[in-house]
């Protein structure tokens, strides 16, 4: 009997090791059709715009509204702090929200608070050095913060220069690996 | 001792039934994490994989639709003058991930499926829009599977750069496909985030 039990445990160990417990999940990503016609493009209110710039070495920057010419509202942050930035923006947008006739539909869809952050748009601009992981993590932050309107678009040369210059000057957060999901 | 052994065998039976073996993968891909909870479709899906060096692999997940899968190879054979034999086209149906340019497809398909894993596949070229062969793969697969609701799965390694990801998206966007499913590993929603609160209270989940 003992040899049979031994064999049984050997098999158990084997199956435990080969079992793939956490099966992968699918994250939905819907992209808009590229268009050059200005009237087909989505407009964003300046007060609700948050632009997040992703650079190499897991560095991340953001600015609110439009980028000022002297770059004074260009701020460096980290992947752990960006959640707070998004949440603060959401609060700020909700605070100045005005109820109008388009609201009931959104409220029905997303609950009583569904309309408050309607004017918030997060623009995600990764540069050439940003990794795929960075992009997915930021898009995931949108799901976490329930920021429903976001766009993934190319960085402008001016913004890219600003990112590269900041990184070269030793700016940006010195985090070698993203401290993801430190909350979970 | 006997009850103890009984339990042990019960556990054994559980693991035997619960285990699903991973299909062989051409390259090791570490996917990023996301809070998404949606399960992956196993059939009627087009899978594009990319490793950290930007090597691209194309797989058609359609075990129950062999005819349509065959049509992809037949169509490519005519449009690209690949000179595939009938046996090679038959071989395509059983072939897993494809990571060769069109010029190397004949050699890949001439190899029996079991030995294909030993070949070092260079990846499908996607680097610029003129030589973007993934575009043709997607186009022919979509036309061969016309009438089927296909899922477009994209599995990319953490370390791949954004421009490479963008080029994969472009291959789809040029085919008028705009809805994707990125394959990620599951993780929990951070505690006290809006998503977490919504999930706990059972509220409607935003799309």
JSON list of N, CA, C and O in Angstrom, two decimals, chain B residues 142-176:
[
{"chain": "B", "resi": 142, "resn": "UNK", "atom": "N", "xyz": [-9.83, 37.72, -42.25]},
{"chain": "B", "resi": 142, "resn": "UNK", "atom": "CA", "xyz": [-11.16, 38.31, -42.11]},
{"chain": "B", "resi": 142, "resn": "UNK", "atom": "C", "xyz": [-12.05, 37.89, -43.27]},
{"chain": "B", "resi": 142, "resn": "UNK", "atom": "O", "xyz": [-13.21, 37.52, -43.08]},
{"chain": "B", "resi": 143, "resn": "UNK", "atom": "N", "xyz": [-11.50, 37.91, -44.49]},
{"chain": "B", "resi": 143, "resn": "UNK", "atom": "CA", "xyz": [-12.35, 37.55, -45.63]},
{"chain": "B", "resi": 143, "resn": "UNK", "atom": "C", "xyz": [-12.66, 36.05, -45.63]},
{"chain": "B", "resi": 143, "resn": "UNK", "atom": "O", "xyz": [-13.76, 35.64, -46.01]},
{"chain": "B", "resi": 144, "resn": "UNK", "atom": "N", "xyz": [-11.71, 35.23, -45.18]},
{"chain": "B", "resi": 144, "resn": "UNK", "atom": "CA", "xyz": [-11.98, 33.78, -45.13]},
{"chain": "B", "resi": 144, "resn": "UNK", "atom": "C", "xyz": [-13.04, 33.46, -44.07]},
{"chain": "B", "resi": 144, "resn": "UNK", "atom": "O", "xyz": [-13.81, 32.51, -44.23]},
{"chain": "B", "resi": 145, "resn": "UNK", "atom": "N", "xyz": [-13.07, 34.24, -43.01]},
{"chain": "B", "resi": 145, "resn": "UNK", "atom": "CA", "xyz": [-14.02, 33.99, -41.93]},
{"chain": "B", "resi": 145, "resn": "UNK", "atom": "C", "xyz": [-15.22, 34.93, -41.99]},
{"chain": "B", "resi": 145, "resn": "UNK", "atom": "O", "xyz": [-15.83, 35.22, -40.97]},
{"chain": "B", "resi": 146, "resn": "UNK", "atom": "N", "xyz": [-15.51, 35.44, -43.17]},
{"chain": "B", "resi": 146, "resn": "UNK", "atom": "CA", "xyz": [-16.64, 36.36, -43.30]},
{"chain": "B", "resi": 146, "resn": "UNK", "atom": "C", "xyz": [-17.91, 35.70, -42.76]},
{"chain": "B", "resi": 146, "resn": "UNK", "atom": "O", "xyz": [-18.18, 34.54, -43.03]},
{"chain": "B", "resi": 147, "resn": "UNK", "atom": "N", "xyz": [-18.66, 36.44, -41.97]},
{"chain": "B", "resi": 147, "resn": "UNK", "atom": "CA", "xyz": [-19.88, 35.88, -41.40]},
{"chain": "B", "resi": 147, "resn": "UNK", "atom": "C", "xyz": [-19.69, 35.35, -40.00]},
{"chain": "B", "resi": 147, "resn": "UNK", "atom": "O", "xyz": [-20.63, 35.09, -39.28]},
{"chain": "B", "resi": 148, "resn": "UNK", "atom": "N", "xyz": [-18.43, 35.19, -39.58]},
{"chain": "B", "resi": 148, "resn": "UNK", "atom": "CA", "xyz": [-18.14, 34.74, -38.22]},
{"chain": "B", "resi": 148, "resn": "UNK", "atom": "C", "xyz": [-17.78, 35.97, -37.40]},
{"chain": "B", "resi": 148, "resn": "UNK", "atom": "O", "xyz": [-17.10, 36.86, -37.89]},
{"chain": "B", "resi": 149, "resn": "UNK", "atom": "N", "xyz": [-18.25, 35.99, -36.16]},
{"chain": "B", "resi": 149, "resn": "UNK", "atom": "CA", "xyz": [-17.87, 37.09, -35.28]},
{"chain": "B", "resi": 149, "resn": "UNK", "atom": "C", "xyz": [-16.52, 36.79, -34.68]},
{"chain": "B", "resi": 149, "resn": "UNK", "atom": "O", "xyz": [-16.39, 36.00, -33.76]},
{"chain": "B", "resi": 150, "resn": "UNK", "atom": "N", "xyz": [-15.51, 37.41, -35.21]},
{"chain": "B", "resi": 150, "resn": "UNK", "atom": "CA", "xyz": [-14.15, 37.11, -34.76]},
{"chain": "B", "resi": 150, "resn": "UNK", "atom": "C", "xyz": [-13.74, 38.01, -33.59]},
{"chain": "B", "resi": 150, "resn": "UNK", "atom": "O", "xyz": [-14.18, 39.15, -33.50]},
{"chain": "B", "resi": 151, "resn": "UNK", "atom": "N", "xyz": [-12.92, 37.47, -32.72]},
{"chain": "B", "resi": 151, "resn": "UNK", "atom": "CA", "xyz": [-12.30, 38.27, -31.67]},
{"chain": "B", "resi": 151, "resn": "UNK", "atom": "C", "xyz": [-10.86, 38.53, -32.07]},
{"chain": "B", "resi": 151, "resn": "UNK", "atom": "O", "xyz": [-10.20, 37.65, -32.63]},
{"chain": "B", "resi": 152, "resn": "UNK", "atom": "N", "xyz": [-10.39, 39.71, -31.77]},
{"chain": "B", "resi": 152, "resn": "UNK", "atom": "CA", "xyz": [-9.01, 40.04, -32.13]},
{"chain": "B", "resi": 152, "resn": "UNK", "atom": "C", "xyz": [-8.19, 40.14, -30.86]},
{"chain": "B", "resi": 152, "resn": "UNK", "atom": "O", "xyz": [-8.29, 41.10, -30.11]},
{"chain": "B", "resi": 153, "resn": "UNK", "atom": "N", "xyz": [-7.40, 39.11, -30.63]},
{"chain": "B", "resi": 153, "resn": "UNK", "atom": "CA", "xyz": [-6.61, 39.06, -29.41]},
{"chain": "B", "resi": 153, "resn": "UNK", "atom": "C", "xyz": [-5.20, 39.53, -29.68]},
{"chain": "B", "resi": 153, "resn": "UNK", "atom": "O", "xyz": [-4.59, 39.15, -30.68]},
{"chain": "B", "resi": 154, "resn": "UNK", "atom": "N", "xyz": [-4.70, 40.34, -28.80]},
{"chain": "B", "resi": 154, "resn": "UNK", "atom": "CA", "xyz": [-3.34, 40.84, -28.94]},
{"chain": "B", "resi": 154, "resn": "UNK", "atom": "C", "xyz": [-2.59, 40.52, -27.66]},
{"chain": "B", "resi": 154, "resn": "UNK", "atom": "O", "xyz": [-3.01, 40.88, -26.58]},
{"chain": "B", "resi": 155, "resn": "UNK", "atom": "N", "xyz": [-1.49, 39.80, -27.83]},
{"chain": "B", "resi": 155, "resn": "UNK", "atom": "CA", "xyz": [-0.71, 39.40, -26.66]},
{"chain": "B", "resi": 155, "resn": "UNK", "atom": "C", "xyz": [0.71, 39.90, -26.85]},
{"chain": "B", "resi": 155, "resn": "UNK", "atom": "O", "xyz": [1.42, 39.44, -27.74]},
{"chain": "B", "resi": 156, "resn": "UNK", "atom": "N", "xyz": [1.09, 40.84, -26.05]},
{"chain": "B", "resi": 156, "resn": "UNK", "atom": "CA", "xyz": [2.40, 41.46, -26.22]},
{"chain": "B", "resi": 156, "resn": "UNK", "atom": "C", "xyz": [3.16, 41.41, -24.91]},
{"chain": "B", "resi": 156, "resn": "UNK", "atom": "O", "xyz": [2.59, 41.51, -23.83]},
{"chain": "B", "resi": 157, "resn": "UNK", "atom": "N", "xyz": [4.47, 41.27, -25.04]},
{"chain": "B", "resi": 157, "resn": "UNK", "atom": "CA", "xyz": [5.32, 41.21, -23.85]},
{"chain": "B", "resi": 157, "resn": "UNK", "atom": "C", "xyz": [5.44, 42.60, -23.21]},
{"chain": "B", "resi": 157, "resn": "UNK", "atom": "O", "xyz": [5.42, 43.62, -23.90]},
{"chain": "B", "resi": 158, "resn": "UNK", "atom": "N", "xyz": [5.58, 42.58, -21.88]},
{"chain": "B", "resi": 158, "resn": "UNK", "atom": "CA", "xyz": [5.79, 43.80, -21.11]},
{"chain": "B", "resi": 158, "resn": "UNK", "atom": "C", "xyz": [6.85, 44.72, -21.70]},
{"chain": "B", "resi": 158, "resn": "UNK", "atom": "O", "xyz": [6.72, 45.92, -21.69]},
{"chain": "B", "resi": 159, "resn": "UNK", "atom": "N", "xyz": [7.93, 44.10, -22.17]},
{"chain": "B", "resi": 159, "resn": "UNK", "atom": "CA", "xyz": [9.09, 44.88, -22.56]},
{"chain": "B", "resi": 159, "resn": "UNK", "atom": "C", "xyz": [9.03, 45.46, -23.96]},
{"chain": "B", "resi": 159, "resn": "UNK", "atom": "O", "xyz": [9.89, 46.26, -24.33]},
{"chain": "B", "resi": 160, "resn": "UNK", "atom": "N", "xyz": [8.02, 45.10, -24.75]},
{"chain": "B", "resi": 160, "resn": "UNK", "atom": "CA", "xyz": [7.92, 45.64, -26.11]},
{"chain": "B", "resi": 160, "resn": "UNK", "atom": "C", "xyz": [7.70, 47.14, -26.02]},
{"chain": "B", "resi": 160, "resn": "UNK", "atom": "O", "xyz": [7.11, 47.64, -25.07]},
{"chain": "B", "resi": 161, "resn": "UNK", "atom": "N", "xyz": [8.18, 47.86, -27.04]},
{"chain": "B", "resi": 161, "resn": "UNK", "atom": "CA", "xyz": [8.05, 49.32, -27.01]},
{"chain": "B", "resi": 161, "resn": "UNK", "atom": "C", "xyz": [6.73, 49.75, -27.64]},
{"chain": "B", "resi": 161, "resn": "UNK", "atom": "O", "xyz": [6.16, 49.05, -28.47]},
{"chain": "B", "resi": 162, "resn": "UNK", "atom": "N", "xyz": [6.29, 50.93, -27.27]},
{"chain": "B", "resi": 162, "resn": "UNK", "atom": "CA", "xyz": [5.01, 51.45, -27.76]},
{"chain": "B", "resi": 162, "resn": "UNK", "atom": "C", "xyz": [4.92, 51.50, -29.29]},
{"chain": "B", "resi": 162, "resn": "UNK", "atom": "O", "xyz": [3.90, 51.11, -29.85]},
{"chain": "B", "resi": 163, "resn": "UNK", "atom": "N", "xyz": [5.97, 51.96, -30.02]},
{"chain": "B", "resi": 163, "resn": "UNK", "atom": "CA", "xyz": [5.83, 52.01, -31.48]},
{"chain": "B", "resi": 163, "resn": "UNK", "atom": "C", "xyz": [5.53, 50.64, -32.10]},
{"chain": "B", "resi": 163, "resn": "UNK", "atom": "O", "xyz": [4.79, 50.54, -33.08]},
{"chain": "B", "resi": 164, "resn": "UNK", "atom": "N", "xyz": [6.08, 49.58, -31.49]},
{"chain": "B", "resi": 164, "resn": "UNK", "atom": "CA", "xyz": [5.82, 48.23, -32.02]},
{"chain": "B", "resi": 164, "resn": "UNK", "atom": "C", "xyz": [4.36, 47.86, -31.81]},
{"chain": "B", "resi": 164, "resn": "UNK", "atom": "O", "xyz": [3.71, 47.28, -32.69]},
{"chain": "B", "resi": 165, "resn": "UNK", "atom": "N", "xyz": [3.84, 48.20, -30.66]},
{"chain": "B", "resi": 165, "resn": "UNK", "atom": "CA", "xyz": [2.42, 47.97, -30.35]},
{"chain": "B", "resi": 165, "resn": "UNK", "atom": "C", "xyz": [1.55, 48.75, -31.33]},
{"chain": "B", "resi": 165, "resn": "UNK", "atom": "O", "xyz": [0.56, 48.25, -31.85]},
{"chain": "B", "resi": 166, "resn": "UNK", "atom": "N", "xyz": [1.97, 49.98, -31.60]},
{"chain": "B", "resi": 166, "resn": "UNK", "atom": "CA", "xyz": [1.20, 50.84, -32.50]},
{"chain": "B", "resi": 166, "resn": "UNK", "atom": "C", "xyz": [1.14, 50.25, -33.91]},
{"chain": "B", "resi": 166, "resn": "UNK", "atom": "O", "xyz": [0.10, 50.30, -34.57]},
{"chain": "B", "resi": 167, "resn": "UNK", "atom": "N", "xyz": [2.25, 49.67, -34.33]},
{"chain": "B", "resi": 167, "resn": "UNK", "atom": "CA", "xyz": [2.26, 49.09, -35.68]},
{"chain": "B", "resi": 167, "resn": "UNK", "atom": "C", "xyz": [1.33, 47.88, -35.77]},
{"chain": "B", "resi": 167, "resn": "UNK", "atom": "O", "xyz": [0.71, 47.64, -36.80]},
{"chain": "B", "resi": 168, "resn": "UNK", "atom": "N", "xyz": [1.24, 47.11, -34.69]},
{"chain": "B", "resi": 168, "resn": "UNK", "atom": "CA", "xyz": [0.29, 45.99, -34.68]},
{"chain": "B", "resi": 168, "resn": "UNK", "atom": "C", "xyz": [-1.13, 46.53, -34.80]},
{"chain": "B", "resi": 168, "resn": "UNK", "atom": "O", "xyz": [-1.94, 46.05, -35.61]},
{"chain": "B", "resi": 169, "resn": "UNK", "atom": "N", "xyz": [-1.42, 47.58, -34.02]},
{"chain": "B", "resi": 169, "resn": "UNK", "atom": "CA", "xyz": [-2.76, 48.18, -34.09]},
{"chain": "B", "resi": 169, "resn": "UNK", "atom": "C", "xyz": [-3.04, 48.70, -35.49]},
{"chain": "B", "resi": 169, "resn": "UNK", "atom": "O", "xyz": [-4.15, 48.57, -36.00]},
{"chain": "B", "resi": 170, "resn": "UNK", "atom": "N", "xyz": [-2.01, 49.29, -36.12]},
{"chain": "B", "resi": 170, "resn": "UNK", "atom": "CA", "xyz": [-2.22, 49.84, -37.46]},
{"chain": "B", "resi": 170, "resn": "UNK", "atom": "C", "xyz": [-2.56, 48.76, -38.47]},
{"chain": "B", "resi": 170, "resn": "UNK", "atom": "O", "xyz": [-3.38, 48.98, -39.37]},
{"chain": "B", "resi": 171, "resn": "UNK", "atom": "N", "xyz": [-1.94, 47.59, -38.32]},
{"chain": "B", "resi": 171, "resn": "UNK", "atom": "CA", "xyz": [-2.26, 46.50, -39.25]},
{"chain": "B", "resi": 171, "resn": "UNK", "atom": "C", "xyz": [-3.74, 46.15, -39.18]},
{"chain": "B", "resi": 171, "resn": "UNK", "atom": "O", "xyz": [-4.34, 45.77, -40.19]},
{"chain": "B", "resi": 172, "resn": "UNK", "atom": "N", "xyz": [-4.32, 46.27, -37.99]},
{"chain": "B", "resi": 172, "resn": "UNK", "atom": "CA", "xyz": [-5.75, 46.01, -37.83]},
{"chain": "B", "resi": 172, "resn": "UNK", "atom": "C", "xyz": [-6.57, 47.20, -38.31]},
{"chain": "B", "resi": 172, "resn": "UNK", "atom": "O", "xyz": [-7.59, 47.04, -38.99]},
{"chain": "B", "resi": 173, "resn": "UNK", "atom": "N", "xyz": [-6.13, 48.39, -37.93]},
{"chain": "B", "resi": 173, "resn": "UNK", "atom": "CA", "xyz": [-6.92, 49.59, -38.27]},
{"chain": "B", "resi": 173, "resn": "UNK", "atom": "C", "xyz": [-7.03, 49.77, -39.78]},
{"chain": "B", "resi": 173, "resn": "UNK", "atom": "O", "xyz": [-8.04, 50.22, -40.28]},
{"chain": "B", "resi": 174, "resn": "UNK", "atom": "N", "xyz": [-5.98, 49.39, -40.50]},
{"chain": "B", "resi": 174, "resn": "UNK", "atom": "CA", "xyz": [-6.05, 49.49, -41.97]},
{"chain": "B", "resi": 174, "resn": "UNK", "atom": "C", "xyz": [-7.09, 48.52, -42.52]},
{"chain": "B", "resi": 174, "resn": "UNK", "atom": "O", "xyz": [-7.56, 48.67, -43.64]},
{"chain": "B", "resi": 175, "resn": "UNK", "atom": "N", "xyz": [-7.43, 47.50, -41.75]},
{"chain": "B", "resi": 175, "resn": "UNK", "atom": "CA", "xyz": [-8.48, 46.56, -42.16]},
{"chain": "B", "resi": 175, "resn": "UNK", "atom": "C", "xyz": [-9.83, 46.93, -41.57]},
{"chain": "B", "resi": 175, "resn": "UNK", "atom": "O", "xyz": [-10.74, 46.11, -41.52]},
{"chain": "B", "resi": 176, "resn": "UNK", "atom": "N", "xyz": [-9.93, 48.17, -41.07]},
{"chain": "B", "resi": 176, "resn": "UNK", "atom": "CA", "xyz": [-11.19, 48.65, -40.49]},
{"chain": "B", "resi": 176, "resn": "UNK", "atom": "C", "xyz": [-11.60, 47.84, -39.26]},
{"chain": "B", "resi": 176, "resn": "UNK", "atom": "O", "xyz": [-12.78, 47.59, -39.04]}
]
